[in-house]
Amino acid sequence: MKEKIACDILIKNTSYLDENYQVQENASIVIADGKILKIFTNKTKQENIDVTNAKNDFEAMFAPEEVIDGENLLWMPGPVDGHMHTGQQLLKGAVLDELPMIWTRIMLPFESTLTPEKMSLSAGLAALEMIKNGTTGFVDAGSYYMENAAQVYEKSGLRGALSHSSMDQGNFPDSIRQTTREVLETEDRLFERFHGKGNLKIFYSLRALMNCSQDLIEKTAARAAEKNTFFQAHMNEYAGEVNYTLEKYKMRPVE
């Protein structure tokens, strides 16, 4: 009799989403050392054992520490939210019927009232909703008091990419107005403290091209390259931004 194969988890009688985005049913999934060791379906044969007709023999091949009944469950890679703002979480449902441009009339004024405590609450709400709905990763495209948010996200276990709301020109409330130097210092502080902590990464960013000086654009890009991290920016959000870059730089935003 062959020695059993040790594994951490055996999920029986379940379904999974395969690499072709097709749902495969009647599957068993073997997990060891945090990785999927093997997936058995009705078509799988292992050492001349037909899993369909010799289920007990198949299960006898493994010695799992935990067995999970996966009936009515679907196993799949965790979705990623590619664009969110922790600083706007408490605005959910408040701007659905508003007309553009809500960013300058509603969102930015709201973000100017944020405090470290409110950002911690916002991050907690965002993390809870993502975890409950199966989202395992996210990209925050820029907010304020991001160090407070990062503390919450680090504990949550979520994979996240965080950015500061980087702007140095525009008619902003005093609470969020920053000089070029202050923006760069804030970005650097966030990076040094949280990049690589838990499942977090820190991206350097531009919140809006119309509100970033040429100096900030160049220095933020240089910082990202120097620290070997990503450089992200909002682009092509509306016609006014495109017209602005055409007039100022004779190029479109991405160019």
GROMACS .gro file of C-alpha atoms in nm, residues 2-253:
model
  252
    2LYS     CA    1   0.141   0.333  -0.104
    3GLU     CA    2   0.214   0.598   0.157
    4LYS     CA    3  -0.044   0.874   0.169
    5ILE     CA    4   0.042   1.217   0.037
    6ALA     CA    5   0.033   1.480   0.310
    7CYS     CA    6  -0.165   1.796   0.236
    8ASP     CA    7  -0.320   2.080   0.429
    9ILE     CA    8  -0.669   2.092   0.280
   10LEU     CA    9  -0.884   1.866   0.065
   11ILE     CA   10  -1.191   2.036  -0.084
   12LYS     CA   11  -1.443   1.779  -0.207
   13ASN     CA   12  -1.751   1.790  -0.428
   14THR     CA   13  -1.702   2.143  -0.555
   15SER     CA   14  -1.670   2.362  -0.867
   16TYR     CA   15  -1.392   2.589  -0.988
   17LEU     CA   16  -1.330   2.847  -1.261
   18ASP     CA   17  -1.057   2.723  -1.494
   19GLU     CA   18  -0.801   2.919  -1.699
   20ASN     CA   19  -1.049   2.940  -1.990
   21TYR     CA   20  -1.315   3.100  -1.769
   22GLN     CA   21  -1.522   2.782  -1.776
   23VAL     CA   22  -1.685   2.638  -1.465
   24GLN     CA   23  -1.573   2.281  -1.396
   25GLU     CA   24  -1.803   2.085  -1.168
   26ASN     CA   25  -1.763   1.776  -0.950
   27ALA     CA   26  -1.406   1.863  -0.866
   28SER     CA   27  -1.174   1.796  -0.574
   29ILE     CA   28  -0.894   2.038  -0.491
   30VAL     CA   29  -0.581   1.943  -0.297
   31ILE     CA   30  -0.388   2.223  -0.122
   32ALA     CA   31  -0.044   2.193   0.037
   33ASP     CA   32   0.188   2.463   0.172
   34GLY     CA   33  -0.051   2.736   0.066
   35LYS     CA   34  -0.058   2.625  -0.298
   36ILE     CA   35  -0.292   2.415  -0.511
   37LEU     CA   36  -0.121   2.077  -0.541
   38LYS     CA   37  -0.373   1.911  -0.771
   39ILE     CA   38  -0.726   1.951  -0.905
   40PHE     CA   39  -0.920   1.636  -0.982
   41THR     CA   40  -1.233   1.634  -1.197
   42ASN     CA   41  -1.449   1.357  -1.341
   43LYS     CA   42  -1.203   1.333  -1.628
   44THR     CA   43  -0.895   1.308  -1.410
   45LYS     CA   44  -0.704   0.987  -1.368
   46GLN     CA   45  -0.423   0.953  -1.121
   47GLU     CA   46  -0.210   0.642  -1.123
   48ASN     CA   47  -0.474   0.455  -1.323
   49ILE     CA   48  -0.744   0.543  -1.071
   50ASP     CA   49  -1.068   0.672  -1.222
   51VAL     CA   50  -1.179   0.938  -0.976
   52THR     CA   51  -1.543   0.909  -1.076
   53ASN     CA   52  -1.566   0.539  -1.010
   54ALA     CA   53  -1.313   0.507  -0.733
   55LYS     CA   54  -1.379   0.810  -0.515
   56ASN     CA   55  -1.280   0.637  -0.197
   57ASP     CA   56  -0.953   0.523  -0.353
   58PHE     CA   57  -0.876   0.879  -0.461
   59GLU     CA   58  -0.944   1.023  -0.117
   60ALA     CA   59  -0.735   0.748   0.034
   61MET     CA   60  -0.435   0.880  -0.158
   62PHE     CA   61  -0.415   1.191   0.062
   63ALA     CA   62  -0.382   1.266   0.430
   64PRO     CA   63  -0.533   1.615   0.469
   65GLU     CA   64  -0.531   1.810   0.791
   66GLU     CA   65  -0.870   1.954   0.698
   67VAL     CA   66  -1.149   1.835   0.468
   68ILE     CA   67  -1.399   2.088   0.331
   69ASP     CA   68  -1.731   2.002   0.167
   70GLY     CA   69  -1.739   2.239  -0.130
   71GLU     CA   70  -2.095   2.170  -0.244
   72ASN     CA   71  -2.263   2.481  -0.393
   73LEU     CA   72  -1.932   2.674  -0.376
   74LEU     CA   73  -1.727   2.813  -0.665
   75TRP     CA   74  -1.349   2.847  -0.627
   76MET     CA   75  -1.183   3.116  -0.838
   77PRO     CA   76  -0.905   3.377  -0.831
   78GLY     CA   77  -0.992   3.674  -0.614
   79PRO     CA   78  -1.115   3.979  -0.810
   80VAL     CA   79  -0.916   4.304  -0.800
   81ASP     CA   80  -1.068   4.652  -0.775
   82GLY     CA   81  -0.846   4.845  -1.014
   83HIS     CA   82  -0.964   5.196  -0.919
   84MET     CA   83  -1.098   5.305  -0.584
   85HIS     CA   84  -1.052   5.591  -0.336
   86THR     CA   85  -1.049   5.523   0.035
   87GLY     CA   86  -1.124   5.890   0.097
   88GLN     CA   87  -1.458   5.866  -0.085
   89GLN     CA   88  -1.599   5.557   0.086
   90LEU     CA   89  -1.833   5.755   0.313
   91LEU     CA   90  -1.981   5.927   0.005
   92LYS     CA   91  -2.129   5.605  -0.132
   93GLY     CA   92  -2.483   5.656  -0.251
   94ALA     CA   93  -2.468   6.034  -0.207
   95VAL     CA   94  -2.375   6.133  -0.564
   96LEU     CA   95  -2.568   5.892  -0.784
   97ASP     CA   96  -2.809   6.155  -0.916
   98GLU     CA   97  -2.558   6.438  -0.938
   99LEU     CA   98  -2.437   6.580  -1.267
  100PRO     CA   99  -2.069   6.629  -1.362
  101MET     CA  100  -1.834   6.764  -1.251
  102ILE     CA  101  -1.897   6.609  -0.912
  103TRP     CA  102  -1.522   6.591  -0.844
  104THR     CA  103  -1.484   6.966  -0.799
  105ARG     CA  104  -1.831   7.030  -0.655
  106ILE     CA  105  -1.871   6.734  -0.417
  107MET     CA  106  -1.588   6.483  -0.394
  108LEU     CA  107  -1.295   6.718  -0.340
  109PRO     CA  108  -1.481   6.938  -0.088
  110PHE     CA  109  -1.577   6.622   0.099
  111GLU     CA  110  -1.220   6.492   0.101
  112SER     CA  111  -1.104   6.827   0.239
  113THR     CA  112  -1.306   6.753   0.556
  114LEU     CA  113  -1.134   6.420   0.621
  115THR     CA  114  -0.942   6.357   0.941
  116PRO     CA  115  -0.708   6.073   1.037
  117GLU     CA  116  -0.995   5.914   1.231
  118LYS     CA  117  -1.234   5.936   0.935
  119MET     CA  118  -0.974   5.777   0.707
  120SER     CA  119  -0.932   5.486   0.946
  121LEU     CA  120  -1.310   5.437   0.946
  122SER     CA  121  -1.323   5.467   0.566
  123ALA     CA  122  -1.047   5.209   0.524
  124GLY     CA  123  -1.220   4.974   0.766
  125LEU     CA  124  -1.545   5.003   0.570
  126ALA     CA  125  -1.368   4.949   0.238
  127ALA     CA  126  -1.173   4.648   0.368
  128LEU     CA  127  -1.484   4.488   0.516
  129GLU     CA  128  -1.684   4.526   0.196
  130MET     CA  129  -1.402   4.387  -0.019
  131ILE     CA  130  -1.348   4.086   0.207
  132LYS     CA  131  -1.720   4.007   0.231
  133ASN     CA  132  -1.759   4.023  -0.148
  134GLY     CA  133  -1.450   3.821  -0.239
  135THR     CA  134  -1.232   4.109  -0.361
  136THR     CA  135  -0.875   4.027  -0.260
  137GLY     CA  136  -0.679   4.316  -0.413
  138PHE     CA  137  -0.725   4.684  -0.490
  139VAL     CA  138  -0.558   4.997  -0.625
  140ASP     CA  139  -0.625   5.323  -0.439
  141ALA     CA  140  -0.575   5.597  -0.696
  142GLY     CA  141  -0.514   5.870  -0.439
  143SER     CA  142  -0.650   5.996  -0.108
  144TYR     CA  143  -0.539   6.185   0.203
  145TYR     CA  144  -0.414   6.058   0.541
  146MET     CA  145  -0.312   5.743   0.358
  147GLU     CA  146  -0.083   5.633   0.641
  148ASN     CA  147  -0.393   5.586   0.858
  149ALA     CA  148  -0.561   5.390   0.581
  150ALA     CA  149  -0.248   5.179   0.528
  151GLN     CA  150  -0.246   5.076   0.894
  152VAL     CA  151  -0.595   4.932   0.852
  153TYR     CA  152  -0.524   4.764   0.518
  154GLU     CA  153  -0.204   4.606   0.649
  155LYS     CA  154  -0.402   4.431   0.923
  156SER     CA  155  -0.677   4.326   0.681
  157GLY     CA  156  -0.450   4.099   0.476
  158LEU     CA  157  -0.575   4.246   0.147
  159ARG     CA  158  -0.332   4.301  -0.139
  160GLY     CA  159  -0.332   4.672  -0.198
  161ALA     CA  160  -0.153   4.945  -0.391
  162LEU     CA  161  -0.187   5.282  -0.220
  163SER     CA  162  -0.119   5.636  -0.339
  164HIS     CA  163  -0.128   5.985  -0.195
  165SER     CA  164  -0.351   6.243  -0.364
  166SER     CA  165  -0.069   6.430  -0.537
  167MET     CA  166  -0.152   6.783  -0.660
  168ASP     CA  167   0.032   7.112  -0.619
  169GLN     CA  168  -0.175   7.363  -0.814
  170GLY     CA  169  -0.543   7.455  -0.811
  171ASN     CA  170  -0.799   7.637  -0.600
  172PHE     CA  171  -0.819   7.388  -0.312
  173PRO     CA  172  -0.932   7.423   0.049
  174ASP     CA  173  -0.643   7.495   0.287
  175SER     CA  174  -0.671   7.149   0.448
  176ILE     CA  175  -0.557   6.971   0.131
  177ARG     CA  176  -0.345   7.239  -0.039
  178GLN     CA  177   0.020   7.134  -0.074
  179THR     CA  178   0.333   7.272  -0.235
  180THR     CA  179   0.545   7.058  -0.464
  181ARG     CA  180   0.788   6.989  -0.182
  182GLU     CA  181   0.509   6.893   0.059
  183VAL     CA  182   0.357   6.652  -0.192
  184LEU     CA  183   0.688   6.478  -0.250
  185GLU     CA  184   0.760   6.457   0.123
  186THR     CA  185   0.416   6.302   0.184
  187GLU     CA  186   0.466   6.049  -0.096
  188ASP     CA  187   0.813   5.957   0.032
  189ARG     CA  188   0.691   5.916   0.389
  190LEU     CA  189   0.408   5.684   0.281
  191PHE     CA  190   0.649   5.480   0.069
  192GLU     CA  191   0.916   5.443   0.335
  193ARG     CA  192   0.669   5.342   0.601
  194PHE     CA  193   0.441   5.101   0.418
  195HIS     CA  194   0.588   4.978   0.089
  196GLY     CA  195   0.627   4.602   0.123
  197LYS     CA  196   0.449   4.589   0.459
  198GLY     CA  197   0.208   4.297   0.473
  199ASN     CA  198   0.056   4.271   0.127
  200LEU     CA  199   0.084   4.642   0.050
  201LYS     CA  200   0.271   4.837  -0.214
  202ILE     CA  201   0.299   5.211  -0.251
  203PHE     CA  202   0.266   5.377  -0.591
  204TYR     CA  203   0.373   5.730  -0.675
  205SER     CA  204   0.090   5.915  -0.844
  206LEU     CA  205  -0.060   6.225  -1.001
  207ARG     CA  206  -0.419   6.287  -0.899
  208ALA     CA  207  -0.507   6.507  -1.198
  209LEU     CA  208  -0.281   6.648  -1.469
  210MET     CA  209  -0.454   6.985  -1.464
  211ASN     CA  210  -0.362   7.019  -1.096
  212CYS     CA  211   0.001   6.908  -1.121
  213SER     CA  212   0.286   7.133  -1.217
  214GLN     CA  213   0.550   7.024  -1.466
  215ASP     CA  214   0.794   7.011  -1.175
  216LEU     CA  215   0.572   6.773  -0.977
  217ILE     CA  216   0.510   6.551  -1.280
  218GLU     CA  217   0.881   6.511  -1.349
  219LYS     CA  218   0.991   6.468  -0.987
  220THR     CA  219   0.715   6.220  -0.901
  221ALA     CA  220   0.803   6.012  -1.207
  222ALA     CA  221   1.169   6.023  -1.109
  223ARG     CA  222   1.088   5.912  -0.754
  224ALA     CA  223   0.890   5.612  -0.881
  225ALA     CA  224   1.176   5.508  -1.110
  226GLU     CA  225   1.433   5.555  -0.836
  227LYS     CA  226   1.237   5.341  -0.590
  228ASN     CA  227   1.137   5.082  -0.852
  229THR     CA  228   0.764   5.116  -0.802
  230PHE     CA  229   0.469   5.209  -1.023
  231PHE     CA  230   0.376   5.559  -1.137
  232GLN     CA  231   0.003   5.607  -1.189
  233ALA     CA  232  -0.223   5.894  -1.288
  234HIS     CA  233  -0.582   5.976  -1.372
  235MET     CA  234  -0.606   6.055  -1.743
  236ASN     CA  235  -0.873   6.138  -2.003
  237GLU     CA  236  -1.139   6.183  -1.736
  238TYR     CA  237  -1.324   6.451  -1.932
  239ALA     CA  238  -1.286   6.683  -2.229
  240GLY     CA  239  -1.153   6.976  -2.025
  241GLU     CA  240  -0.847   6.776  -1.923
  242VAL     CA  241  -0.771   6.673  -2.279
  243ASN     CA  242  -0.806   7.031  -2.399
  244TYR     CA  243  -0.579   7.149  -2.116
  245THR     CA  244  -0.291   6.918  -2.212
  246LEU     CA  245  -0.335   6.997  -2.583
  247GLU     CA  246  -0.309   7.367  -2.510
  248LYS     CA  247  -0.026   7.348  -2.254
  249TYR     CA  248   0.188   7.063  -2.386
  250LYS     CA  249   0.063   7.019  -2.746
  251MET     CA  250   0.003   6.655  -2.654
  252ARG     CA  251  -0.282   6.439  -2.528
  253PRO     CA  252  -0.277   6.329  -2.161
   0.00000   0.00000   0.00000
